[in-house]
Amino acid sequence: MTPQYRLSLPRMAANAVGRLGHVRAIVFDWAGTTVDHGCMAPAEVFRDIFLQVGIEVTEAEARGPMGKAKVDHIRAMLAVPRIQSQWQVRFGRPSREEDVEDLYTTFLPLQQNILAHHSQVIPGVVEAIAWCRLQGMRIGSTTGYTRALMDIVEPLAEEQGYRPEVTVCSDEVAAGRPAPWQLYRAAEALNVYPMQHILVIDDSVAGIEAGLHAGCLTAAVTATGNALGMPLEVLAKLEPEERLQRVNTISEEFMAAGAHVVLESVAQLPELWRKD
C-alpha cells in the first residue's frame, strides 16, 4: 500500500551516485519516518507541556528541534528568544536547568498517553522494508524517544508488520542526535561496518546530521515527516501544486543540510536502487 497522493521522484546528490550499491544496512528513524505520518505525537505534547505553565508556543516552535532527544528538545525550545521572553515575563527570571527537568517530567506521561493514538505505520513502509530485506539488507532503527516510550510504540508497530532488528533509544547512549552514538550502537548490533555501508533515513535535520557525523549515507523524507507536519488524511486533501511546492522547499532545506538523498516517503526506497 502506497500513500494516498502522487509521489514526486526521489532526488540524489552527485556525491551519492553509486554508493547505494554498497549499502548493507538501513537504520530508520521512527516518528515521521516509519510511523506517525506527520510526526504528530511529539509536536502535540511539546505544545501541551508549555501551555500547562502558561506559555503558548507555536507549532513551528514545537517542531523546530525535532529529532533530538526529548529533554534536549525542551532545552532547545527554551533557548528560542520568544519563548524565553515569555518565560521571563511569566516567572520573573530566566529558565534554569531544573525547569528543563520539570518540563521533561511532565512530558513523559503525556507522551505515553498519546502514543497509542499515533503509532500507525506509514503506508508503504512495511512493503518497502520487506523489499530491502529481500536484497539482503539488515534493518535497524534509532529514535528520539526513550526506552519507556518505545516499549509502547514497538509492539503496536509489530502488530502492523514492522519490526526492525534493533532499536536504539535516546536514553541508551551518552547523547542523542545530532551525536552519532545511536548509529554506532545500531551498527554494532547489526554487525555492519564500515559506516559508509549504512544508509540512515530520517525526517529531521538533527537525524541527517547524526548520519553525516557517523560517516553514513543519509536520506531525508519530506512528505511524511516533521518538516511538513501533516497527517496522511490532511496531506491527501492538499492541492497537488501546493503539496509539491512545499515538498520541494523542504527538499532544498535537507539537501542544504547535507542529505545525500531526498524522498517523500520510505515507500519509495526500492526506486532509489533503480535510480542509482
Short mmCIF file of C-alpha atoms in Angstrom, two decimals:
data_model
loop_
_atom_site.label_atom_id
_atom_site.label_comp_id
_atom_site.label_asym_id
_atom_site.label_seq_id
_atom_site.Cartn_x
_atom_site.Cartn_y
_atom_site.Cartn_z
CA MET A 1 0.00 0.00 0.00
CA THR A 2 1.39 3.40 -1.01
CA PRO A 3 0.48 6.86 0.31
CA GLN A 4 -2.81 8.29 -0.99
CA TYR A 5 -1.22 11.03 -3.09
CA ARG A 6 1.13 11.10 -6.07
CA LEU A 7 4.80 11.00 -5.07
CA SER A 8 7.45 13.08 -6.80
CA LEU A 9 10.67 11.36 -7.85
CA PRO A 10 13.48 10.95 -5.29
CA ARG A 11 16.43 13.34 -5.55
CA MET A 12 20.05 12.29 -5.23
CA ALA A 13 23.15 14.43 -4.67
CA ALA A 14 26.07 13.93 -7.04
CA ASN A 15 28.24 12.58 -4.21
CA ALA A 16 25.72 9.78 -3.58
CA VAL A 17 25.70 8.29 -7.06
CA GLY A 18 27.00 4.73 -6.97
CA ARG A 19 27.05 4.50 -3.17
CA LEU A 20 23.68 2.78 -2.82
CA GLY A 21 25.12 -0.39 -4.31
CA HIS A 22 27.35 -0.72 -1.24
CA VAL A 23 24.55 -0.39 1.34
CA ARG A 24 24.33 -3.42 3.63
CA ALA A 25 22.05 -1.99 6.33
CA ILE A 26 19.43 0.72 6.73
CA VAL A 27 18.82 2.49 10.03
CA PHE A 28 15.44 4.20 10.20
CA ASP A 29 14.08 6.89 12.47
CA TRP A 30 10.61 6.23 13.89
CA ALA A 31 8.08 9.11 14.22
CA GLY A 32 7.57 10.80 10.87
CA THR A 33 9.72 8.25 9.04
CA THR A 34 8.22 4.81 9.64
CA VAL A 35 5.27 5.56 11.96
CA ASP A 36 3.08 8.57 12.85
CA HIS A 37 2.63 10.32 9.50
CA GLY A 38 3.40 14.00 10.08
CA CYS A 39 5.19 13.34 13.38
CA MET A 40 2.09 14.47 15.24
CA ALA A 41 2.54 12.90 18.70
CA PRO A 42 5.61 14.78 19.97
CA ALA A 43 4.58 18.11 18.43
CA GLU A 44 1.25 17.98 20.24
CA VAL A 45 2.79 17.13 23.61
CA PHE A 46 5.54 19.77 23.46
CA ARG A 47 2.89 22.45 22.99
CA ASP A 48 0.82 21.00 25.86
CA ILE A 49 3.61 21.00 28.45
CA PHE A 50 4.38 24.66 27.85
CA LEU A 51 0.71 25.57 27.91
CA GLN A 52 0.46 23.93 31.33
CA VAL A 53 2.92 26.52 32.68
CA GLY A 54 1.10 29.39 30.98
CA ILE A 55 3.25 29.75 27.87
CA GLU A 56 1.86 29.40 24.37
CA VAL A 57 4.24 28.11 21.73
CA THR A 58 3.54 27.82 18.03
CA GLU A 59 3.54 24.52 16.18
CA ALA A 60 6.64 25.65 14.28
CA GLU A 61 8.44 26.36 17.58
CA ALA A 62 7.41 22.96 18.93
CA ARG A 63 8.65 21.20 15.80
CA GLY A 64 11.89 23.16 15.37
CA PRO A 65 14.28 20.92 17.38
CA MET A 66 12.57 17.66 16.34
CA GLY A 67 14.87 14.67 16.08
CA LYS A 68 16.81 15.49 19.23
CA ALA A 69 16.42 13.56 22.48
CA LYS A 70 13.26 14.91 24.10
CA VAL A 71 14.98 16.57 27.06
CA ASP A 72 17.34 18.30 24.60
CA HIS A 73 14.30 19.30 22.55
CA ILE A 74 12.80 21.08 25.58
CA ARG A 75 16.14 22.75 26.29
CA ALA A 76 16.29 23.99 22.69
CA MET A 77 12.74 25.35 22.85
CA LEU A 78 13.58 27.36 25.97
CA ALA A 79 16.51 28.86 24.06
CA VAL A 80 14.16 30.32 21.45
CA PRO A 81 14.13 34.08 22.22
CA ARG A 82 10.35 34.48 22.00
CA ILE A 83 9.72 31.53 24.32
CA GLN A 84 12.46 32.60 26.74
CA SER A 85 10.98 36.11 26.81
CA GLN A 86 7.57 34.69 27.72
CA TRP A 87 9.18 32.56 30.41
CA GLN A 88 10.85 35.57 32.00
CA VAL A 89 7.62 37.58 31.94
CA ARG A 90 5.74 34.65 33.46
CA PHE A 91 8.28 33.71 36.16
CA GLY A 92 10.38 36.84 36.58
CA ARG A 93 13.67 35.08 35.80
CA PRO A 94 15.44 33.15 33.03
CA SER A 95 14.71 29.46 32.78
CA ARG A 96 17.10 27.11 34.61
CA GLU A 97 18.14 23.52 34.12
CA GLU A 98 15.72 22.39 36.82
CA ASP A 99 12.93 23.92 34.73
CA VAL A 100 14.00 21.74 31.82
CA GLU A 101 13.84 18.68 34.08
CA ASP A 102 10.42 19.68 35.43
CA LEU A 103 9.02 20.10 31.91
CA TYR A 104 10.54 16.78 30.88
CA THR A 105 8.94 15.06 33.87
CA THR A 106 5.59 16.44 32.69
CA PHE A 107 6.33 15.45 29.09
CA LEU A 108 6.88 11.72 29.65
CA PRO A 109 3.44 10.65 30.96
CA LEU A 110 1.66 12.89 28.45
CA GLN A 111 3.65 11.37 25.61
CA GLN A 112 2.94 7.86 26.86
CA ASN A 113 -0.79 8.57 26.88
CA ILE A 114 -0.85 9.89 23.33
CA LEU A 115 1.46 7.37 21.65
CA ALA A 116 -1.17 4.67 21.29
CA HIS A 117 -3.10 7.02 19.01
CA HIS A 118 -0.08 7.98 16.89
CA SER A 119 1.74 4.72 16.18
CA GLN A 120 0.24 3.82 12.83
CA VAL A 121 2.85 2.55 10.41
CA ILE A 122 3.11 4.89 7.42
CA PRO A 123 1.62 3.39 4.22
CA GLY A 124 4.16 1.61 2.06
CA VAL A 125 6.76 1.22 4.83
CA VAL A 126 6.20 -2.48 5.51
CA GLU A 127 6.35 -3.36 1.82
CA ALA A 128 9.44 -1.26 1.14
CA ILE A 129 11.33 -2.73 4.08
CA ALA A 130 10.35 -6.25 3.01
CA TRP A 131 11.88 -5.48 -0.40
CA CYS A 132 15.09 -4.24 1.26
CA ARG A 133 15.33 -7.41 3.34
CA LEU A 134 14.99 -9.50 0.18
CA GLN A 135 18.05 -7.67 -1.15
CA GLY A 136 19.97 -8.82 1.92
CA MET A 137 19.95 -5.55 3.86
CA ARG A 138 19.83 -5.52 7.67
CA ILE A 139 17.20 -3.27 9.26
CA GLY A 140 17.85 -1.17 12.37
CA SER A 141 16.37 1.94 13.95
CA THR A 142 17.07 4.86 16.25
CA THR A 143 14.71 7.33 17.90
CA GLY A 144 14.50 10.47 19.98
CA TYR A 145 12.05 8.60 22.22
CA THR A 146 13.18 6.93 25.44
CA ARG A 147 13.06 3.19 26.02
CA ALA A 148 9.90 3.53 28.13
CA LEU A 149 8.15 5.29 25.25
CA MET A 150 9.36 2.77 22.66
CA ASP A 151 8.03 -0.06 24.82
CA ILE A 152 4.64 1.35 23.83
CA VAL A 153 5.38 2.03 20.16
CA GLU A 154 7.29 -1.11 19.16
CA PRO A 155 4.58 -3.69 19.95
CA LEU A 156 1.99 -1.58 18.11
CA ALA A 157 4.25 -1.34 15.06
CA GLU A 158 4.97 -5.08 15.17
CA GLU A 159 1.23 -5.81 15.08
CA GLN A 160 1.18 -3.91 11.78
CA GLY A 161 4.12 -5.82 10.31
CA TYR A 162 7.07 -3.56 11.13
CA ARG A 163 9.83 -4.87 13.37
CA PRO A 164 13.44 -3.69 12.96
CA GLU A 165 16.21 -5.94 14.24
CA VAL A 166 17.38 -3.33 16.73
CA THR A 167 16.09 -0.07 18.19
CA VAL A 168 18.47 2.31 19.97
CA CYS A 169 16.72 4.91 22.13
CA SER A 170 17.93 8.37 23.11
CA ASP A 171 18.36 7.43 26.78
CA GLU A 172 20.55 4.42 25.95
CA VAL A 173 23.55 6.49 24.81
CA ALA A 174 25.63 9.36 26.21
CA ALA A 175 23.95 11.93 23.94
CA GLY A 176 21.19 11.87 21.36
CA ARG A 177 21.17 13.35 17.88
CA PRO A 178 22.98 15.05 16.25
CA ALA A 179 25.67 12.99 18.03
CA PRO A 180 26.37 9.73 16.17
CA TRP A 181 26.34 7.40 19.18
CA GLN A 182 22.95 5.79 18.49
CA LEU A 183 24.07 4.91 14.98
CA TYR A 184 27.31 3.38 16.22
CA ARG A 185 25.33 1.28 18.71
CA ALA A 186 22.94 0.17 15.95
CA ALA A 187 25.85 -0.69 13.63
CA GLU A 188 27.42 -2.80 16.35
CA ALA A 189 24.17 -4.68 16.98
CA LEU A 190 23.70 -5.29 13.25
CA ASN A 191 27.39 -6.19 12.83
CA VAL A 192 27.71 -3.96 9.78
CA TYR A 193 30.78 -1.85 9.08
CA PRO A 194 32.35 0.36 7.82
CA MET A 195 29.76 3.04 8.48
CA GLN A 196 29.58 4.14 4.84
CA HIS A 197 27.81 0.84 4.16
CA ILE A 198 24.85 2.05 6.25
CA LEU A 199 22.01 4.19 4.93
CA VAL A 200 20.40 6.42 7.58
CA ILE A 201 16.82 7.56 6.91
CA ASP A 202 15.29 10.37 8.97
CA ASP A 203 12.76 13.20 8.74
CA SER A 204 14.74 15.72 10.81
CA VAL A 205 17.86 17.79 10.22
CA ALA A 206 19.25 16.52 13.56
CA GLY A 207 18.87 12.96 12.29
CA ILE A 208 20.57 13.76 8.99
CA GLU A 209 23.41 15.47 10.88
CA ALA A 210 23.81 12.39 13.08
CA GLY A 211 24.13 10.25 9.96
CA LEU A 212 26.74 12.56 8.49
CA HIS A 213 28.69 12.64 11.76
CA ALA A 214 28.72 8.85 11.76
CA GLY A 215 30.03 8.70 8.19
CA CYS A 216 26.85 7.14 6.79
CA LEU A 217 24.93 7.68 3.59
CA THR A 218 21.87 9.74 4.55
CA ALA A 219 18.34 10.02 3.15
CA ALA A 220 15.72 12.53 4.27
CA VAL A 221 11.97 12.04 3.99
CA THR A 222 9.83 15.09 3.30
CA ALA A 223 6.11 14.38 2.92
CA THR A 224 5.60 12.02 5.86
CA GLY A 225 7.71 13.83 8.42
CA ASN A 226 8.04 16.67 10.84
CA ALA A 227 9.01 19.36 8.33
CA LEU A 228 5.65 19.18 6.54
CA GLY A 229 3.85 18.10 9.70
CA MET A 230 0.61 16.78 8.25
CA PRO A 231 -1.27 13.56 8.97
CA LEU A 232 -1.98 11.47 5.88
CA GLU A 233 -5.65 12.41 5.62
CA VAL A 234 -4.82 16.14 5.63
CA LEU A 235 -1.95 15.85 3.17
CA ALA A 236 -4.08 13.78 0.79
CA LYS A 237 -6.55 16.70 0.52
CA LEU A 238 -3.88 19.29 -0.24
CA GLU A 239 -3.89 20.65 -3.78
CA PRO A 240 -1.18 18.80 -5.77
CA GLU A 241 0.57 22.02 -6.80
CA GLU A 242 0.72 23.32 -3.22
CA ARG A 243 1.91 19.97 -1.89
CA LEU A 244 4.66 19.77 -4.50
CA GLN A 245 5.76 23.34 -3.75
CA ARG A 246 6.00 22.63 -0.02
CA VAL A 247 7.81 19.34 -0.54
CA ASN A 248 10.31 20.97 -2.92
CA THR A 249 11.08 23.67 -0.35
CA ILE A 250 11.69 21.04 2.33
CA SER A 251 13.84 19.03 -0.10
CA GLU A 252 16.08 22.05 -0.69
CA GLU A 253 16.49 22.53 3.07
CA PHE A 254 17.51 18.90 3.55
CA MET A 255 19.94 18.99 0.64
CA ALA A 256 21.46 22.17 2.09
CA ALA A 257 21.87 20.31 5.41
CA GLY A 258 23.92 17.65 3.62
CA ALA A 259 21.40 14.88 2.88
CA HIS A 260 22.65 12.63 0.10
CA VAL A 261 19.15 11.56 -0.93
CA VAL A 262 15.70 13.10 -0.51
CA LEU A 263 12.47 11.18 -0.96
CA GLU A 264 8.89 11.87 0.03
CA SER A 265 8.29 8.56 1.78
CA VAL A 266 10.07 5.38 2.82
CA ALA A 267 7.62 3.73 0.41
CA GLN A 268 9.92 4.97 -2.40
CA LEU A 269 13.02 3.11 -1.19
CA PRO A 270 13.09 0.50 -3.99
CA GLU A 271 13.10 3.36 -6.52
CA LEU A 272 16.45 4.57 -5.17
CA TRP A 273 18.29 1.47 -6.36
CA ARG A 274 16.63 1.66 -9.76
CA LYS A 275 17.65 5.33 -9.95
CA ASP A 276 21.21 4.60 -8.82
#
